[in-house]
Amino acid sequence: MAESFAANQLNAQSVVTSDTNPSIFEVLAQQSLATGLRRAADYLTKILYTNNSQKFEFLYDNFDEIYLLFDICVQFCHLKAFNASFSEHFYSLKRVSDNQTNRGLNRRQFVSSLVLLTAFPYIKSKFDSLYARLKLRQLESQTTDQSVRQLFVKTYPMIRTFCQLVSLYYEVSYTVGRNRYHSPLLRLSNVRLINLDDDDLKSISDKSVIRETNMDWFAHFARLSMAGTKCLAKGFAAGLSVGAFFIQFLDYWYSTDMYAHSFAPLPVPPPPPQTSDHMISILYKSVIRETNMDWFAHFARLSMAGTKCLAKGFAAGLSVGAFFIQFLDYWYSTDMYAHSFAPLPVPPPPLQIDINVPIDKCPICLRVRQNDTALMTTGFVFCYSCIVNHLQTNSHCPITGYPSTVDHLIKLYPPDQ
């Protein structure tokens, strides 16, 4: 009985740790890609709203819903075409049913995968935003009946921590080979991830070549988005590599003695040993023997001519480089370098805004301030409850009109309070 139990354990472990299962690094990489795309889109939306609040106000206020619709379209196309999400297909992964007899996804698994891929990040983002707003409102003393809100603020961090611990347990158990699923969301969908084999890659290439004209719009959209993302990723990676190498080279160049010795004056080269009569005799012999030259002499003459051309080009390059280095030496040794990189003049201060409000009163309620709070974008100080309610309604400074949010608030604690 013990031998059969051990055999079953080895068999199960061999199934879990087979070559078709992706490594934990591939799994975490595709998860990071999925979350990173959402954060990048959120950050881009905030930048656009800060630069032009009137044009991008609708996009900023409804970012979660707009991104949800976009995410549904992208994930639906990739699940339909490749049985994988966008990030999973980017790392050559696909979803299969846990049943070994069925390698595809049935209707229930397809719908559950689509819902969990799109709805779960949306709900999590909404709960995080709600928790941040209620956490800020805890300092307000005017509101009443906050029992449900206080309960949510106290319990939500514990629920979020519990979910993170469950995800960590699945990842660790998947790493050691004791679990088929690396995420509880896959367990709910009853699917798991595997690597694309040669047949899958061949079928994808055949579909892209044979069914190019009959490809539906779902596959077209998925193929174009995947190709564009791969090109952007390769270009960004190449740019990062070249930029990192260039920065390290500049750091090494300026931190060593090469920078000082490189601008030293070059020594004057010695004159050529050959005279003009000797060169004339060589040219005369080459002309006389042109007709009687065999193939070896032809080859030697051509190689000599090519070598001379290379030598002339190299000499010209050295001349230009020496001139450029001497110019840099002159540039850095004179006052031109100091004047060219001198700091720009300090701009004049902005126009003073006269609000005709005493220094100890709030510009919104015109009463003595309670819970002094400064707005980073403008520097004005308000009551905490007044400025929070105004920003949640209007999203700009009540005095200057600059775009602002509750994230730009700073609590002040004067000595008299």
Coordinates of C-alpha atoms in Angstrom, one line a residue:
M1 CA 0.0 0.0 0.0
A2 CA 2.8 2.4 0.9
E3 CA 4.5 1.5 -2.5
S4 CA 1.3 2.3 -4.4
F5 CA 0.9 5.6 -2.5
A6 CA 4.5 6.6 -3.3
A7 CA 4.0 5.7 -7.0
N8 CA 0.9 7.8 -7.2
Q9 CA 2.7 10.7 -5.6
L10 CA 5.6 10.4 -8.0
N11 CA 3.2 10.1 -10.9
A12 CA 1.3 13.2 -9.8
Q13 CA 4.5 15.2 -9.3
S14 CA 5.7 14.2 -12.7
V15 CA 2.5 15.4 -14.2
V16 CA 2.7 18.7 -12.4
T17 CA 6.4 19.3 -13.1
S18 CA 6.3 18.2 -16.7
D19 CA 8.0 20.2 -19.4
T20 CA 4.7 21.6 -20.7
N21 CA 4.1 23.6 -17.5
P22 CA 5.6 27.1 -17.5
S23 CA 8.1 28.1 -14.8
I24 CA 7.2 30.4 -11.9
F25 CA 9.2 33.2 -13.6
E26 CA 7.1 33.0 -16.7
V27 CA 3.9 33.0 -14.7
L28 CA 5.0 36.0 -12.6
A29 CA 6.2 37.8 -15.7
Q30 CA 2.8 37.6 -17.4
Q31 CA 1.1 38.7 -14.3
S32 CA 3.4 41.7 -14.0
L33 CA 2.7 42.6 -17.7
A34 CA -1.1 42.5 -17.1
T35 CA -0.9 44.8 -14.0
G36 CA 1.8 47.0 -15.6
L37 CA -0.4 47.8 -18.6
R38 CA -3.2 49.0 -16.4
R39 CA -1.0 51.1 -14.2
A40 CA 0.6 52.6 -17.3
A41 CA -2.7 53.5 -18.8
D42 CA -3.8 55.0 -15.5
Y43 CA -0.7 57.1 -15.2
L44 CA -1.1 58.3 -18.8
T45 CA -4.7 59.3 -18.1
K46 CA -3.6 61.4 -15.1
I47 CA -0.9 63.1 -17.1
L48 CA -3.4 64.0 -19.8
Y49 CA -5.9 65.3 -17.3
T50 CA -3.3 67.4 -15.6
N51 CA -2.2 69.0 -18.9
N52 CA -5.8 69.5 -20.2
S53 CA -8.4 69.0 -17.6
Q54 CA -11.4 70.1 -19.7
K55 CA -10.7 67.8 -22.6
F56 CA -9.8 64.7 -20.7
E57 CA -12.1 65.1 -17.7
F58 CA -14.5 62.4 -18.9
L59 CA -11.6 60.0 -19.5
Y60 CA -10.2 60.7 -16.0
D61 CA -13.5 60.4 -14.2
N62 CA -14.5 57.2 -16.0
F63 CA -11.1 55.5 -16.4
D64 CA -12.1 52.2 -14.7
E65 CA -15.1 51.7 -16.9
I66 CA -13.4 52.7 -20.1
Y67 CA -10.4 50.4 -19.4
L68 CA -12.9 47.6 -18.5
L69 CA -14.5 47.8 -21.9
F70 CA -11.1 47.9 -23.6
D71 CA -9.9 45.0 -21.5
I72 CA -13.0 42.9 -22.3
C73 CA -12.4 43.4 -26.1
V74 CA -8.7 42.5 -25.9
Q75 CA -9.1 39.5 -23.6
F76 CA -12.1 38.2 -25.6
C77 CA -10.2 38.3 -28.9
H78 CA -7.2 36.5 -27.4
L79 CA -9.2 33.9 -25.6
K80 CA -11.2 33.2 -28.8
A81 CA -8.1 33.1 -31.1
F82 CA -5.4 31.6 -28.8
N83 CA -7.1 30.2 -25.7
A84 CA -5.0 32.6 -23.6
S85 CA -5.1 36.2 -22.3
F86 CA -3.1 38.9 -23.9
S87 CA -0.2 38.7 -21.4
E88 CA -0.3 34.8 -21.4
H89 CA 0.0 34.7 -25.2
F90 CA 2.8 37.3 -25.1
Y91 CA 4.9 34.8 -23.1
S92 CA 3.8 31.8 -25.4
L93 CA 1.4 30.3 -22.9
K94 CA -2.2 29.0 -23.3
R95 CA -5.0 27.9 -21.1
V96 CA -6.2 24.3 -21.2
S97 CA -8.8 22.3 -19.3
D98 CA -7.7 20.4 -16.2
N99 CA -9.2 17.3 -17.8
Q100 CA -6.4 15.7 -19.9
T101 CA -8.9 14.4 -22.4
N102 CA -10.0 17.9 -23.4
R103 CA -7.2 20.2 -24.4
G104 CA -9.4 23.1 -25.2
L105 CA -11.7 25.4 -23.3
N106 CA -15.4 24.7 -23.1
R107 CA -18.0 27.4 -22.9
R108 CA -18.1 27.6 -19.2
Q109 CA -14.4 27.9 -18.9
F110 CA -14.2 30.5 -21.6
V111 CA -16.8 32.7 -19.9
S112 CA -15.4 32.2 -16.4
S113 CA -11.9 33.1 -17.7
L114 CA -13.1 36.2 -19.4
V115 CA -15.0 37.4 -16.3
L116 CA -12.2 36.7 -13.9
L117 CA -9.6 38.3 -16.2
T118 CA -11.6 41.6 -16.6
A119 CA -14.0 41.9 -13.7
F120 CA -11.7 41.0 -10.8
P121 CA -9.1 43.9 -11.5
Y122 CA -12.1 46.3 -12.0
I123 CA -13.7 45.3 -8.7
K124 CA -10.3 45.5 -6.9
S125 CA -9.6 48.9 -8.3
K126 CA -13.0 50.2 -7.2
F127 CA -12.6 48.8 -3.6
D128 CA -9.1 50.4 -3.4
S129 CA -10.5 53.8 -4.5
L130 CA -13.4 53.5 -2.0
Y131 CA -11.0 52.6 0.8
A132 CA -8.8 55.6 0.0
R133 CA -11.7 58.0 0.0
L134 CA -13.2 56.6 3.3
K135 CA -9.7 56.7 4.9
L136 CA -9.4 60.4 4.1
R137 CA -12.9 61.1 5.4
Q138 CA -12.2 59.6 8.8
L139 CA -10.7 62.9 9.9
E140 CA -14.1 64.6 9.3
S141 CA -16.0 65.2 12.5
Q142 CA -19.2 66.7 10.9
T143 CA -20.6 63.5 9.4
T144 CA -22.6 61.0 11.4
D145 CA -23.7 57.3 11.0
Q146 CA -20.3 56.1 9.9
S147 CA -20.6 52.6 11.4
V148 CA -20.6 50.8 8.0
R149 CA -17.8 52.9 6.7
Q150 CA -15.7 52.4 9.7
L151 CA -16.2 48.7 9.5
F152 CA -15.2 48.7 5.9
V153 CA -12.1 50.7 6.6
K154 CA -11.1 48.3 9.4
T155 CA -11.8 45.1 7.6
Y156 CA -10.7 45.8 4.0
P157 CA -7.0 45.7 4.7
M158 CA -7.4 42.4 6.5
I159 CA -9.4 41.0 3.5
R160 CA -6.8 42.2 1.1
T161 CA -4.0 40.7 3.1
F162 CA -5.8 37.4 3.3
C163 CA -6.2 37.3 -0.5
Q164 CA -2.5 38.1 -1.0
L165 CA -1.6 35.3 1.4
V166 CA -3.8 32.9 -0.5
S167 CA -2.1 33.9 -3.8
L168 CA 1.3 33.5 -2.2
Y169 CA 0.4 30.0 -1.1
Y170 CA -0.7 29.0 -4.6
E171 CA 2.5 30.4 -6.1
V172 CA 4.7 28.6 -3.6
S173 CA 2.9 25.3 -4.0
Y174 CA 3.1 25.7 -7.8
T175 CA 6.9 26.4 -7.5
V176 CA 7.6 23.2 -5.5
G177 CA 5.4 21.1 -7.8
R178 CA 2.5 20.4 -5.5
N179 CA -0.2 22.3 -7.3
R180 CA -1.3 22.6 -10.9
Y181 CA -2.6 26.1 -10.5
H182 CA -0.4 29.2 -9.7
S183 CA -3.5 31.4 -8.9
P184 CA -6.8 30.8 -7.2
L185 CA -8.5 32.5 -10.2
L186 CA -7.4 29.7 -12.4
R187 CA -8.7 27.2 -9.9
L188 CA -12.1 28.9 -10.0
S189 CA -12.0 28.6 -13.8
N190 CA -10.8 25.0 -13.7
V191 CA -8.1 25.7 -16.2
R192 CA -4.3 25.8 -16.0
L193 CA -1.4 27.2 -18.0
I194 CA 0.9 25.3 -20.3
N195 CA 3.6 26.2 -22.7
L196 CA 2.9 26.3 -26.4
D197 CA 4.3 23.2 -28.1
D198 CA 5.6 22.8 -31.7
D199 CA 2.1 21.8 -32.9
D200 CA 0.6 24.9 -31.4
L201 CA 3.2 27.2 -33.0
K202 CA 2.8 25.5 -36.3
S203 CA -0.9 25.8 -36.2
I204 CA -0.7 29.5 -35.4
S205 CA 1.8 30.1 -38.3
D206 CA -0.4 28.0 -40.7
K207 CA -3.5 30.0 -39.7
S208 CA -1.6 33.3 -40.2
V209 CA -0.5 32.2 -43.7
I210 CA -3.4 30.1 -45.1
R211 CA -6.3 31.9 -43.5
E212 CA -5.1 35.4 -44.0
T213 CA -8.0 36.3 -46.2
N214 CA -10.6 34.5 -44.2
M215 CA -9.5 35.7 -40.8
D216 CA -12.3 37.3 -38.8
W217 CA -12.0 40.6 -37.1
F218 CA -11.3 39.1 -33.7
A219 CA -8.2 37.3 -34.9
H220 CA -7.1 40.4 -37.0
F221 CA -7.3 42.6 -33.9
A222 CA -5.5 40.1 -31.7
R223 CA -2.8 39.5 -34.3
L224 CA -2.2 43.3 -34.9
S225 CA -2.2 44.1 -31.2
M226 CA 0.2 41.3 -30.4
A227 CA 2.6 42.4 -33.3
G228 CA 2.5 46.0 -32.2
T229 CA 3.2 45.2 -28.6
K230 CA 6.1 42.9 -29.5
C231 CA 7.6 45.7 -31.7
L232 CA 7.2 48.2 -28.9
A233 CA 8.7 45.9 -26.4
K234 CA 11.7 45.0 -28.6
G235 CA 12.3 48.7 -29.3
F236 CA 12.0 49.7 -25.7
A237 CA 14.3 46.9 -24.6
A238 CA 16.9 47.8 -27.3
G239 CA 16.7 51.5 -26.3
L240 CA 17.1 50.7 -22.6
S241 CA 20.2 48.5 -23.4
V242 CA 21.9 51.1 -25.6
G243 CA 21.0 53.9 -23.1
A244 CA 22.3 51.9 -20.1
F245 CA 25.6 51.1 -22.0
F246 CA 26.0 54.7 -23.0
I247 CA 25.5 55.9 -19.4
Q248 CA 27.9 53.4 -18.0
F249 CA 30.5 54.4 -20.7
L250 CA 30.1 58.0 -19.8
D251 CA 30.4 57.3 -16.1
Y252 CA 33.6 55.3 -16.7
W253 CA 35.0 57.9 -19.1
Y254 CA 34.6 60.8 -16.7
S255 CA 35.5 58.9 -13.5
T256 CA 38.9 57.7 -14.8
D257 CA 42.0 59.5 -16.2
M258 CA 40.9 58.8 -19.8
Y259 CA 39.0 62.1 -19.8
A260 CA 42.1 64.1 -18.8
H261 CA 44.5 62.3 -21.1
S262 CA 42.2 62.2 -24.1
F263 CA 42.4 66.0 -24.6
A264 CA 46.2 66.2 -24.5
P265 CA 47.8 67.5 -27.7
L266 CA 48.7 64.8 -30.2
P267 CA 52.4 64.4 -31.2
V268 CA 53.5 65.6 -34.6
P269 CA 54.0 62.6 -36.9
P270 CA 57.4 62.2 -38.6
P271 CA 57.7 63.0 -42.3
P272 CA 57.4 60.2 -44.8
P273 CA 60.8 58.6 -45.7
Q274 CA 60.2 58.5 -49.4
T275 CA 61.2 61.3 -51.8
S276 CA 59.5 62.6 -54.9
D277 CA 62.1 61.0 -57.3
H278 CA 61.6 57.6 -55.7
M279 CA 57.8 57.9 -56.1
I280 CA 58.2 58.9 -59.7
S281 CA 60.4 55.9 -60.5
I282 CA 57.8 53.6 -58.8
L283 CA 55.0 55.1 -61.0
Y284 CA 57.1 54.7 -64.1
K285 CA 57.8 51.1 -63.5
S286 CA 54.2 50.4 -62.8
V287 CA 53.2 52.0 -66.2
I288 CA 55.9 50.2 -68.2
R289 CA 55.1 46.7 -66.8
E290 CA 51.3 47.1 -67.0
T291 CA 51.0 45.0 -70.1
N292 CA 53.3 42.2 -69.0
M293 CA 51.8 41.8 -65.5
D294 CA 50.5 38.3 -64.6
W295 CA 47.5 37.5 -62.4
F296 CA 49.5 37.4 -59.2
A297 CA 50.8 40.9 -59.9
H298 CA 47.3 42.1 -60.7
F299 CA 46.1 40.7 -57.4
A300 CA 49.0 42.3 -55.5
R301 CA 48.3 45.6 -57.3
L302 CA 44.6 45.6 -56.4
S303 CA 45.3 44.6 -52.8
M304 CA 47.8 47.4 -52.6
A305 CA 45.4 49.9 -54.0
G306 CA 42.7 48.8 -51.6
T307 CA 45.1 49.1 -48.7
K308 CA 46.1 52.6 -49.7
C309 CA 42.4 53.6 -49.9
L310 CA 41.8 52.2 -46.4
A311 CA 44.9 53.9 -45.1
K312 CA 43.8 57.3 -46.6
G313 CA 40.3 56.9 -45.1
F314 CA 41.7 56.0 -41.8
A315 CA 44.1 59.0 -41.9
A316 CA 41.2 61.3 -42.8
G317 CA 39.2 59.9 -39.9
L318 CA 42.1 60.4 -37.6
S319 CA 42.4 64.0 -38.8
V320 CA 38.8 64.8 -38.2
G321 CA 38.8 63.1 -34.8
A322 CA 42.0 64.9 -33.8
F323 CA 40.4 68.2 -34.8
F324 CA 37.2 67.4 -32.9
I325 CA 39.2 66.4 -29.8
Q326 CA 41.3 69.6 -29.9
F327 CA 38.0 71.6 -30.3
L328 CA 36.6 69.9 -27.2
D329 CA 39.8 70.6 -25.3
Y330 CA 39.6 74.2 -26.3
W331 CA 35.9 74.3 -25.4
Y332 CA 36.3 72.8 -21.9
S333 CA 39.5 74.8 -21.2
T334 CA 38.0 78.3 -21.9
D335 CA 35.1 80.2 -20.5
M336 CA 32.8 79.2 -23.3
Y337 CA 31.9 76.0 -21.5
A338 CA 31.0 77.8 -18.3
H339 CA 28.9 80.5 -20.1
S340 CA 27.1 78.0 -22.3
F341 CA 25.9 75.8 -19.4
A342 CA 25.3 78.7 -16.9
P343 CA 22.1 78.4 -15.0
L344 CA 19.1 80.1 -16.5
P345 CA 17.9 83.3 -14.9
V346 CA 15.3 83.0 -12.2
P347 CA 11.9 83.7 -13.6
P348 CA 9.8 86.4 -12.0
P349 CA 7.5 85.4 -9.2
P350 CA 3.9 84.7 -10.2
L351 CA 1.3 87.4 -9.8
Q352 CA -0.1 87.6 -6.3
I353 CA -3.7 86.6 -5.9
D354 CA -5.6 88.8 -3.5
I355 CA -8.5 86.8 -2.0
N356 CA -9.4 89.4 0.7
V357 CA -9.6 86.7 3.4
P358 CA -7.9 87.0 6.8
I359 CA -4.9 84.7 7.3
D360 CA -6.6 82.5 9.9
K361 CA -9.8 81.9 8.0
C362 CA -10.7 79.4 5.3
P363 CA -11.2 80.8 1.8
I364 CA -14.2 78.5 1.2
C365 CA -16.3 78.7 4.4
L366 CA -14.9 82.1 5.5
R367 CA -14.7 80.9 9.1
V368 CA -11.7 80.1 11.3
R369 CA -10.0 77.1 9.9
Q370 CA -10.5 73.6 11.4
N371 CA -7.9 70.9 10.7
D372 CA -5.6 73.1 8.6
T373 CA -4.8 71.4 5.2
A374 CA -2.6 72.8 2.5
L375 CA -3.1 72.2 -1.3
M376 CA 0.3 71.3 -2.9
T377 CA -0.6 72.6 -6.3
T378 CA -1.3 76.2 -5.1
G379 CA -0.1 76.5 -1.5
F380 CA -3.4 77.8 -0.1
V381 CA -4.6 76.5 3.3
F382 CA -8.2 75.4 3.9
C383 CA -10.3 73.5 6.3
Y384 CA -9.9 69.8 5.7
S385 CA -13.6 69.1 5.3
C386 CA -14.1 72.1 3.0
I387 CA -11.3 71.3 0.6
V388 CA -12.0 67.6 0.5
N389 CA -15.7 68.1 -0.4
H390 CA -14.7 70.7 -3.0
L391 CA -12.1 68.5 -4.7
Q392 CA -14.3 65.5 -4.8
T393 CA -16.9 67.6 -6.6
N394 CA -14.9 69.9 -8.9
S395 CA -11.3 68.4 -9.0
H396 CA -9.6 71.8 -9.1
C397 CA -8.4 74.5 -6.7
P398 CA -11.2 76.8 -5.7
I399 CA -9.0 79.9 -6.0
T400 CA -6.7 79.4 -8.9
G401 CA -8.6 76.7 -10.9
Y402 CA -5.5 74.5 -11.1
P403 CA -6.4 70.7 -11.5
S404 CA -6.0 69.1 -8.1
T405 CA -7.2 65.9 -6.3
V406 CA -7.3 64.8 -2.7
D407 CA -3.9 63.2 -3.2
H408 CA -2.4 66.8 -3.3
L409 CA -3.5 67.6 0.2
I410 CA -1.1 67.9 3.1
K411 CA -2.2 68.0 6.8
L412 CA -0.7 70.8 8.8
Y413 CA -0.2 70.8 12.6
P414 CA 0.4 74.4 13.7
P415 CA 1.9 74.9 17.2
D416 CA -1.3 76.7 18.5
Q417 CA -3.4 73.6 17.7

